PDB file of C-alpha atoms in Angstrom:
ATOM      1  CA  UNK A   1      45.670  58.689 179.887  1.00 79.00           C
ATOM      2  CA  UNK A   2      45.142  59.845 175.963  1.00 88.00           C
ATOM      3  CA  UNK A   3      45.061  63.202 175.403  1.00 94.00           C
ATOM      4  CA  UNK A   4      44.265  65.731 172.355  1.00 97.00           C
ATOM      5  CA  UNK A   5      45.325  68.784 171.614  1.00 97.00           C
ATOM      6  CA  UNK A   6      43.618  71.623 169.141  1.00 97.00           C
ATOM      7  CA  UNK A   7      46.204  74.436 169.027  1.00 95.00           C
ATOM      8  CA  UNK A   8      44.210  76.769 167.058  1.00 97.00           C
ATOM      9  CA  UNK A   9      41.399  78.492 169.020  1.00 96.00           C
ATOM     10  CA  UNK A  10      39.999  79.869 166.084  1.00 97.00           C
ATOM     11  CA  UNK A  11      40.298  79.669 162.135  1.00 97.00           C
ATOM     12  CA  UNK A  12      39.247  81.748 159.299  1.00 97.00           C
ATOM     13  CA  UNK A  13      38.990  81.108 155.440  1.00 97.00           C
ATOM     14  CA  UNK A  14      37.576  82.473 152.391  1.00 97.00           C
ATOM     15  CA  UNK A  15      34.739  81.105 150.586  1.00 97.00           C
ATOM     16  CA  UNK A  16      36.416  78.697 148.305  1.00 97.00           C
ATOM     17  CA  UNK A  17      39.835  78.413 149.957  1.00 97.00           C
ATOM     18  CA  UNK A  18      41.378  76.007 151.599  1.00 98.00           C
ATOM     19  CA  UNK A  19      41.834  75.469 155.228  1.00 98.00           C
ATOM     20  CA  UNK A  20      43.748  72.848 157.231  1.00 98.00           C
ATOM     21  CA  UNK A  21      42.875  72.376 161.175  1.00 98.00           C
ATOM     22  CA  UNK A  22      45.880  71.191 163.196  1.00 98.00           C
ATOM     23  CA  UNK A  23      45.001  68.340 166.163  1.00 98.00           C
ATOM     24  CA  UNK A  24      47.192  66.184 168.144  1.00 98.00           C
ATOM     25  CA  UNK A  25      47.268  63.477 170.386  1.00 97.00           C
ATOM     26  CA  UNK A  26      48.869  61.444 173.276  1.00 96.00           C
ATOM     27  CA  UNK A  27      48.311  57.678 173.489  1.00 93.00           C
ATOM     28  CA  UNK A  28      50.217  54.263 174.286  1.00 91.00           C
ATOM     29  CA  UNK A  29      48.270  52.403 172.681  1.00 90.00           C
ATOM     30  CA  UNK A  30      49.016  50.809 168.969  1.00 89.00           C
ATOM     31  CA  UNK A  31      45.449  50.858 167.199  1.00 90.00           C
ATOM     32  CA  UNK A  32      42.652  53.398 168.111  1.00 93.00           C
ATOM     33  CA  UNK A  33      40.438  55.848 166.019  1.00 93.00           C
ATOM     34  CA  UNK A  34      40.636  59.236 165.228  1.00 95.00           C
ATOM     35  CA  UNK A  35      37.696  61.435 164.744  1.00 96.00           C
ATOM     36  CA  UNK A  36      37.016  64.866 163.657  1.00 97.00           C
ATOM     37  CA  UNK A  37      33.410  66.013 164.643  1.00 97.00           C
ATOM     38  CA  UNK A  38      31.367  69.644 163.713  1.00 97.00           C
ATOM     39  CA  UNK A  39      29.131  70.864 165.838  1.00 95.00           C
ATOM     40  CA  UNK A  40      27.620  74.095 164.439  1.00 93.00           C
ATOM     41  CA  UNK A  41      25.517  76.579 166.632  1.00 86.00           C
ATOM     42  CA  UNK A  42      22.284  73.994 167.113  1.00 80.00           C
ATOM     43  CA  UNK A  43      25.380  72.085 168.977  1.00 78.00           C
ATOM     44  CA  UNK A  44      24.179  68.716 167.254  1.00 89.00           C
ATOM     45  CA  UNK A  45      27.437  66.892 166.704  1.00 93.00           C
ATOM     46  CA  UNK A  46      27.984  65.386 163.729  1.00 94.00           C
ATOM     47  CA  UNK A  47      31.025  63.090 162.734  1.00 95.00           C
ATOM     48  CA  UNK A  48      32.928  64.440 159.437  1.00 96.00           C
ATOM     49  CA  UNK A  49      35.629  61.974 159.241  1.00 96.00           C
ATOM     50  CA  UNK A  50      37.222  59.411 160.609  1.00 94.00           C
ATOM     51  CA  UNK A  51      40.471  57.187 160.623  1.00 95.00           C
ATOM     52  CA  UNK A  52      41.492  53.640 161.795  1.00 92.00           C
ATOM     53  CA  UNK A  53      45.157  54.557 163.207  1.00 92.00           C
ATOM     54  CA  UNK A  54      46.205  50.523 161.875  1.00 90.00           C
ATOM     55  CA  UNK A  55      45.288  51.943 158.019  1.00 89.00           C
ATOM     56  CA  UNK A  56      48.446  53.959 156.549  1.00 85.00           C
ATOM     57  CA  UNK A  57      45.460  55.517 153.579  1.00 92.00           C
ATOM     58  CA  UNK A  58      44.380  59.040 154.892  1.00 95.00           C
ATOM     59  CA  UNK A  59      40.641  58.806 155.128  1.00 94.00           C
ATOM     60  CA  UNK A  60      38.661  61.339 153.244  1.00 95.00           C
ATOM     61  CA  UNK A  61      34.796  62.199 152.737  1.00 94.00           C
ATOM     62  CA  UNK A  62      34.221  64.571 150.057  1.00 96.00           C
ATOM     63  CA  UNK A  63      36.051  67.901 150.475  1.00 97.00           C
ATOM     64  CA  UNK A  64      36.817  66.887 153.680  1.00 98.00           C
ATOM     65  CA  UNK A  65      40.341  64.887 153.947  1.00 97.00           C
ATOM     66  CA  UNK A  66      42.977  64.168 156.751  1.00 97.00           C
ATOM     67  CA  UNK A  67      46.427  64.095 157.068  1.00 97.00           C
ATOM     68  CA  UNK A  68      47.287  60.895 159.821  1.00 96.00           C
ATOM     69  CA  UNK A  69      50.754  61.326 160.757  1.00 95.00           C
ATOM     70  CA  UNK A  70      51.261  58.437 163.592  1.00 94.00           C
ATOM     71  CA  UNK A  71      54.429  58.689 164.478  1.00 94.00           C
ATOM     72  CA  UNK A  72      54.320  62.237 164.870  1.00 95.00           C
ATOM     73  CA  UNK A  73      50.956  61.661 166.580  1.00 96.00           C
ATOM     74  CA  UNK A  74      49.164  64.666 164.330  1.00 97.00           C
ATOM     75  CA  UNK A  75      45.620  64.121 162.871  1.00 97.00           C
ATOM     76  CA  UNK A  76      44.872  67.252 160.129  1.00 98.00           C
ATOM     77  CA  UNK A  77      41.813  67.914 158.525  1.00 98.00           C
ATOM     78  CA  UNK A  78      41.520  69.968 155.719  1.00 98.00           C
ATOM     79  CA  UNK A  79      38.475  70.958 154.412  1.00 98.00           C
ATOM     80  CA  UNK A  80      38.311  72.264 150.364  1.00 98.00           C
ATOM     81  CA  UNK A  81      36.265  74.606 148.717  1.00 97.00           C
ATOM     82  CA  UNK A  82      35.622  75.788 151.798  1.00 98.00           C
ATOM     83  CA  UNK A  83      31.465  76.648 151.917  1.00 97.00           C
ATOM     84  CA  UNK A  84      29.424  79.194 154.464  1.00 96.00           C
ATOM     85  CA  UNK A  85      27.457  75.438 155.882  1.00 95.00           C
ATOM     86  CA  UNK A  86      30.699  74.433 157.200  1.00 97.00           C
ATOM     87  CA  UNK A  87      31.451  77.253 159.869  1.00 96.00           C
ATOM     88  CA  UNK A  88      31.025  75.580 162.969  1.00 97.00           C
ATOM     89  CA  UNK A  89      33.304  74.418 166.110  1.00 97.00           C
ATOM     90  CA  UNK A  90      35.367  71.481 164.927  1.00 98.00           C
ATOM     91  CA  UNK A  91      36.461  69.154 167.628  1.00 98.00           C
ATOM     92  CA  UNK A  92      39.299  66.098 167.020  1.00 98.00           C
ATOM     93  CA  UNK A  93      38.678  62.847 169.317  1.00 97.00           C
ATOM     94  CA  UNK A  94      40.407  59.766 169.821  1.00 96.00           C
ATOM     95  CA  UNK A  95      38.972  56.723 170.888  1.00 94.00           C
ATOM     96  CA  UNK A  96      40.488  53.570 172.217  1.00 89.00           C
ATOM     97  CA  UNK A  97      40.271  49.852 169.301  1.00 84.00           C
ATOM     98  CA  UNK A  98      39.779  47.873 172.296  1.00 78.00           C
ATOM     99  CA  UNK A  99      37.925  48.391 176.036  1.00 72.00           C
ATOM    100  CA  UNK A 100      36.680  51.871 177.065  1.00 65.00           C
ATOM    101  CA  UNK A 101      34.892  53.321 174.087  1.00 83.00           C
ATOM    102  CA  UNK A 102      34.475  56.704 175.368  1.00 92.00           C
ATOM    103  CA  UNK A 103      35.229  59.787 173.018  1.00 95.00           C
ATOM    104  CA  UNK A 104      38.198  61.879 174.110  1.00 96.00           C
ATOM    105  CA  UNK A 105      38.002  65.080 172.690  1.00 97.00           C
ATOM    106  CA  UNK A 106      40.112  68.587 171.981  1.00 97.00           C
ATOM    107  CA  UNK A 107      39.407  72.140 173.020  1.00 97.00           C
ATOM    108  CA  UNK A 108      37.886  72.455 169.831  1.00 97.00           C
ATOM    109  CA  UNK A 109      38.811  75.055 166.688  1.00 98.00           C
ATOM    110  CA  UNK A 110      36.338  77.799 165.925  1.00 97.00           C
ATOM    111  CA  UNK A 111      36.201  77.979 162.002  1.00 98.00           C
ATOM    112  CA  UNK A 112      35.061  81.263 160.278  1.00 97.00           C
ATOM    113  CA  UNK A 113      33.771  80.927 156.686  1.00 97.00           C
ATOM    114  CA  UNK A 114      34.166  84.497 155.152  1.00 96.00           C
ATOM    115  CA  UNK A 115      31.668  85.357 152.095  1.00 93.00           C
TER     116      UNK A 115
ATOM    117  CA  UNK B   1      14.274  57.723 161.329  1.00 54.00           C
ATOM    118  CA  UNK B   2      14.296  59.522 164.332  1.00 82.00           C
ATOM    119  CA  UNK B   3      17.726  60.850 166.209  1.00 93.00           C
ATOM    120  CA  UNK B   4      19.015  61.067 169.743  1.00 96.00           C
ATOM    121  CA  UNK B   5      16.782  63.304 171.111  1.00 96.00           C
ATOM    122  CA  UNK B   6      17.254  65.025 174.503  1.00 97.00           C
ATOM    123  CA  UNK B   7      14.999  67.004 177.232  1.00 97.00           C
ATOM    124  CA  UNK B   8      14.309  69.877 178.230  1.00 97.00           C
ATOM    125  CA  UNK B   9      16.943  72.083 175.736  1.00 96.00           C
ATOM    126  CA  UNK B  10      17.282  74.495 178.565  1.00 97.00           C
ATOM    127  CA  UNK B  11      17.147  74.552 182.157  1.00 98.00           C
ATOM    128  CA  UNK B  12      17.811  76.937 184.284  1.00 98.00           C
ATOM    129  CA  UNK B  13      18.450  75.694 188.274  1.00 98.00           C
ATOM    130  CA  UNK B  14      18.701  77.670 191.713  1.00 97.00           C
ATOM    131  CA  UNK B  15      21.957  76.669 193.306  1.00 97.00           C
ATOM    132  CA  UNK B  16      21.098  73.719 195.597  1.00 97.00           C
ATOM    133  CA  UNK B  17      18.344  72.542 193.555  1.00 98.00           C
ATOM    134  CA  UNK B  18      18.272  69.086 191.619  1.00 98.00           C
ATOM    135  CA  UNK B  19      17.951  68.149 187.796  1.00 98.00           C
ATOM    136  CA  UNK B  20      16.805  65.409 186.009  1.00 98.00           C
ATOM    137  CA  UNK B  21      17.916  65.732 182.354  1.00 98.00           C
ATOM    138  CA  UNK B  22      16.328  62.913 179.858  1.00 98.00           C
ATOM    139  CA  UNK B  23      18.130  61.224 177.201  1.00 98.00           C
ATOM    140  CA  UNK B  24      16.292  59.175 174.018  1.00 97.00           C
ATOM    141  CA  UNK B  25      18.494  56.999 172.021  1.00 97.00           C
ATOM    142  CA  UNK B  26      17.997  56.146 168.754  1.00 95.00           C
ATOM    143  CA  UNK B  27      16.113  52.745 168.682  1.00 94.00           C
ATOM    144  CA  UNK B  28      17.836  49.794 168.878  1.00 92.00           C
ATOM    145  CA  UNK B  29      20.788  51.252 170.243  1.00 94.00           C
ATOM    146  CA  UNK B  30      22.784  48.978 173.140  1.00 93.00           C
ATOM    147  CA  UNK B  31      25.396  51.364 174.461  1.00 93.00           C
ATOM    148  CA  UNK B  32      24.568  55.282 175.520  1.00 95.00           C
ATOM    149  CA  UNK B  33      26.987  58.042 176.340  1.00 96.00           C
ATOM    150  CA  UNK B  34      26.763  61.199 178.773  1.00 98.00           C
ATOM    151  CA  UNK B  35      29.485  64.293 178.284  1.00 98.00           C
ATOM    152  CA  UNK B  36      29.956  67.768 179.656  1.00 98.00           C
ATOM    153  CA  UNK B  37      30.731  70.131 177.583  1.00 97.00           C
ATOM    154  CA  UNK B  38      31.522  73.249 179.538  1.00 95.00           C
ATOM    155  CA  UNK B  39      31.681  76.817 177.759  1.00 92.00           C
ATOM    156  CA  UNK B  40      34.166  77.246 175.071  1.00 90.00           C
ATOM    157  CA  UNK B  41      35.643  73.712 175.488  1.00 93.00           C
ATOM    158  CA  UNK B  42      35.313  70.406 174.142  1.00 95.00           C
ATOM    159  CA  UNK B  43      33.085  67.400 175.889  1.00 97.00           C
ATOM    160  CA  UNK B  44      34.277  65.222 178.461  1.00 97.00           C
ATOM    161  CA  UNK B  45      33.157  61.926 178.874  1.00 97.00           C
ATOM    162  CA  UNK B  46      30.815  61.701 182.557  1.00 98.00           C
ATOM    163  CA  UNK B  47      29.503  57.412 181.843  1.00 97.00           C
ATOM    164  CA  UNK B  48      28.725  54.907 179.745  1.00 95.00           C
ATOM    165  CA  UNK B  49      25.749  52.256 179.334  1.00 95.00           C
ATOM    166  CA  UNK B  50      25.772  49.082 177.577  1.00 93.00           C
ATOM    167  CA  UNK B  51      21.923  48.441 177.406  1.00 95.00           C
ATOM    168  CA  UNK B  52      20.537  48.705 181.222  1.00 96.00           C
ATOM    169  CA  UNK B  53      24.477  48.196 182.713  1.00 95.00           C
ATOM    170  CA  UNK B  54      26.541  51.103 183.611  1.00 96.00           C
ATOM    171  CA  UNK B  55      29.563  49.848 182.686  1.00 93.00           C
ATOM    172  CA  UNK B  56      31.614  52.761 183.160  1.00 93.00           C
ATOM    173  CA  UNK B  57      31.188  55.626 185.326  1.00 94.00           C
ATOM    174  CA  UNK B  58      34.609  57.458 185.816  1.00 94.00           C
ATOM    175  CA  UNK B  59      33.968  60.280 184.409  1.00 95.00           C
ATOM    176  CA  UNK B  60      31.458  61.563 186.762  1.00 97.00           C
ATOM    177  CA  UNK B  61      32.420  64.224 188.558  1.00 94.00           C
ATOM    178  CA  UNK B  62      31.250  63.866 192.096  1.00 94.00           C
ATOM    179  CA  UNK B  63      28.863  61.513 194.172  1.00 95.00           C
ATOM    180  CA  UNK B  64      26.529  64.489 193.415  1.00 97.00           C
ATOM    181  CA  UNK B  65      25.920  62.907 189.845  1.00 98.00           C
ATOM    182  CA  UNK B  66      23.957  60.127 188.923  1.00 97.00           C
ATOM    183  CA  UNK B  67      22.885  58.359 185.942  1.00 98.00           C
ATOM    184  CA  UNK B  68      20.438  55.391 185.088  1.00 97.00           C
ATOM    185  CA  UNK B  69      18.669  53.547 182.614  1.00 97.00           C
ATOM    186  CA  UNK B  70      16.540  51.185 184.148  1.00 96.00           C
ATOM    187  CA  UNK B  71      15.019  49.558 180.368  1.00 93.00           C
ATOM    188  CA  UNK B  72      18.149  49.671 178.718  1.00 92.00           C
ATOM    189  CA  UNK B  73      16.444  52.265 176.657  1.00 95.00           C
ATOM    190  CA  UNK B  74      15.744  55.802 177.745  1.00 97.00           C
ATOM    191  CA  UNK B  75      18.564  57.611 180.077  1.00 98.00           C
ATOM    192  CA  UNK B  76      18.097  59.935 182.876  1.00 98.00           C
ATOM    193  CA  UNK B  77      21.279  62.267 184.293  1.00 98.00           C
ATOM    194  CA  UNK B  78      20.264  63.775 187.590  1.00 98.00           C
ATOM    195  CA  UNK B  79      22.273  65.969 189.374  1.00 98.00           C
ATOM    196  CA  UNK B  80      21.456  66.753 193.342  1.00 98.00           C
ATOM    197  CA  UNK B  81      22.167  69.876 195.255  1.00 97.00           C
ATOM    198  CA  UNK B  82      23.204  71.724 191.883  1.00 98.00           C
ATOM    199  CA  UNK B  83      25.976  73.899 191.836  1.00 97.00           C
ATOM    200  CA  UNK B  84      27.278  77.000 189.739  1.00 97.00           C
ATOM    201  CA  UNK B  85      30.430  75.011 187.907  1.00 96.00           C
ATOM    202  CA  UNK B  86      27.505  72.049 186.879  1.00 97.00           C
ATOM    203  CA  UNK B  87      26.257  74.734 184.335  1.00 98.00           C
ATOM    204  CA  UNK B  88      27.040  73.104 181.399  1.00 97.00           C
ATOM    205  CA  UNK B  89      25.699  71.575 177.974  1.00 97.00           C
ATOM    206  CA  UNK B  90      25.441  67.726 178.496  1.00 98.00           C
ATOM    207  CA  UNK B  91      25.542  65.672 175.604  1.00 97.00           C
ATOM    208  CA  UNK B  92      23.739  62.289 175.072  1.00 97.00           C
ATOM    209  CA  UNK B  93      24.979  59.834 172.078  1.00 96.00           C
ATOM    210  CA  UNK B  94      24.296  56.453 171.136  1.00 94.00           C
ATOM    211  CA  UNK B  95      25.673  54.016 169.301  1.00 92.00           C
ATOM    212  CA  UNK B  96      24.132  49.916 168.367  1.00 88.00           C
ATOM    213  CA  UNK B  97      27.376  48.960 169.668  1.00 76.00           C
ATOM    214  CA  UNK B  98      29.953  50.431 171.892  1.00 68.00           C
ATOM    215  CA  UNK B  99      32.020  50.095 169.098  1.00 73.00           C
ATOM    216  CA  UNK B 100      30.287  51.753 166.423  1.00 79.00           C
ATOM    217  CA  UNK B 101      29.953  55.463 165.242  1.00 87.00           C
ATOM    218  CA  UNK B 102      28.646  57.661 168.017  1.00 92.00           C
ATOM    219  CA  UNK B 103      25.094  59.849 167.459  1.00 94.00           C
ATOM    220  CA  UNK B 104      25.045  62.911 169.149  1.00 95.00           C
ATOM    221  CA  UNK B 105      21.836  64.386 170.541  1.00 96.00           C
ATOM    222  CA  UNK B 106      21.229  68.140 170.764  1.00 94.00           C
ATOM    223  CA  UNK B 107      22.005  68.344 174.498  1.00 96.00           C
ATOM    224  CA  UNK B 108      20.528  69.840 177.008  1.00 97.00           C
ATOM    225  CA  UNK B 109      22.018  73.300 177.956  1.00 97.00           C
ATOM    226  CA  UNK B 110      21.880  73.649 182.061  1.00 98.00           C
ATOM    227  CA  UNK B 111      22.768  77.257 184.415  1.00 98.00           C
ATOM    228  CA  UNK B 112      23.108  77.217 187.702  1.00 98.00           C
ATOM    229  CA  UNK B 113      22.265  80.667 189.027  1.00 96.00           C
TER     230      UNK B 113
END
């Protein structure tokens, strides 16, 4: 079964900085997607970023960009110029290419935004 | 256009009670999702639709849970003879394929006193 790991309980940054949130992951499989989802205190999740495991590119959106290392299985995101909107719990999922498309997600990572 | 939308928000159950939580895709949509998302962790998949077909339902944690959608449109998640660990937030998404990008609804947060 996959499985994904968030080490970090809980992350803080200055407004402006940079911060980089650590996720990995446990899979046999070859191709699959990784996500990285915020939900903020409404708890509507929204997807930030995502990345086909077959594309070598990092995937990013903005100030939002990732760090795919497959062979180590580790899936980074680090967010830039780091604003108060994106404190929020940030959750990394995988999901299978093929069959079962069920999300499965991390303990999630807590991020602070500090004015 | 309008999002997943779930109801009630909040419930609040006696132990041994049953729930019916409701679940409104966005339009269109063929496959719909249920998670669990207890406190302070992330969601775990409960069951999966593709239109009115519930393809996969391994995630559900006991014979206590139960989900339909009779239309292949709106989804209902009932839960019989509640318990305290069911209090949870359960999440709804939708996709227009199982393969596409999942939309989350707000979920519905449920305690079991």
């Amino acid at each position: 079964a996959q499985t994904v790991t968030q080490s970090q309980p809980e992350m803080s940054v200055q407004e402006a900085e940079t911060v980089t949130l650590s996720c990995t992951y446990d899979t046999s499989e070859s191709d699959y997607y990784l996500f990285w989802y915020k939900q903020p205190p409404s708890r509507q999740m929204i997807l930030v970023i995502r990345q086909e495991a077959y594309k070598q590119q990092n995937a990013t959106e903005n100030r939002f960009s990732v760090n795919f290392q497959k062979a180590a299985k580790s899936f980074s995101l680090k967010i830039s110029d780091s604003q108060l909107g994106d404190a929020a719990m940030y959750f990394c999922a995988y999901r299978k290419l093929q069959g079962a498309q069920k999300l499965v997600f991390g303990q999630g990572t807590r991020l602070t935004i500090n004015p | 256009g309008a999002g997943v939308s779930q109801s009630p928000r909040y419930k609040v159950a006696k132990r041994g009670q049953d729930v019916a939580l409701r679940c409104d895709p966005i339009s269109g949509h063929v496959s719909l999702f249920w998670y669990q998302q207890a406190l302070g962790q992330g969601p775990e998949f409960l069951t999966y639709f593709q239109n009115e077909a519930q393809l996969d339902k391994s995630g559900l944690p006991s014979d206590r849970f139960f989900a339909e959608r009779p239309e292949g449109s709106v989804s209902t998640l009932k839960i019989q003879r509640t318990q305290q660990e069911d209090s949870a937030v359960y999440l709804c998404a939708s996709s227009a394929q199982s393969y596409n990008e999942q939309f989350f609804g707000p979920g519905t947060r449920l305690t079991v006193l």
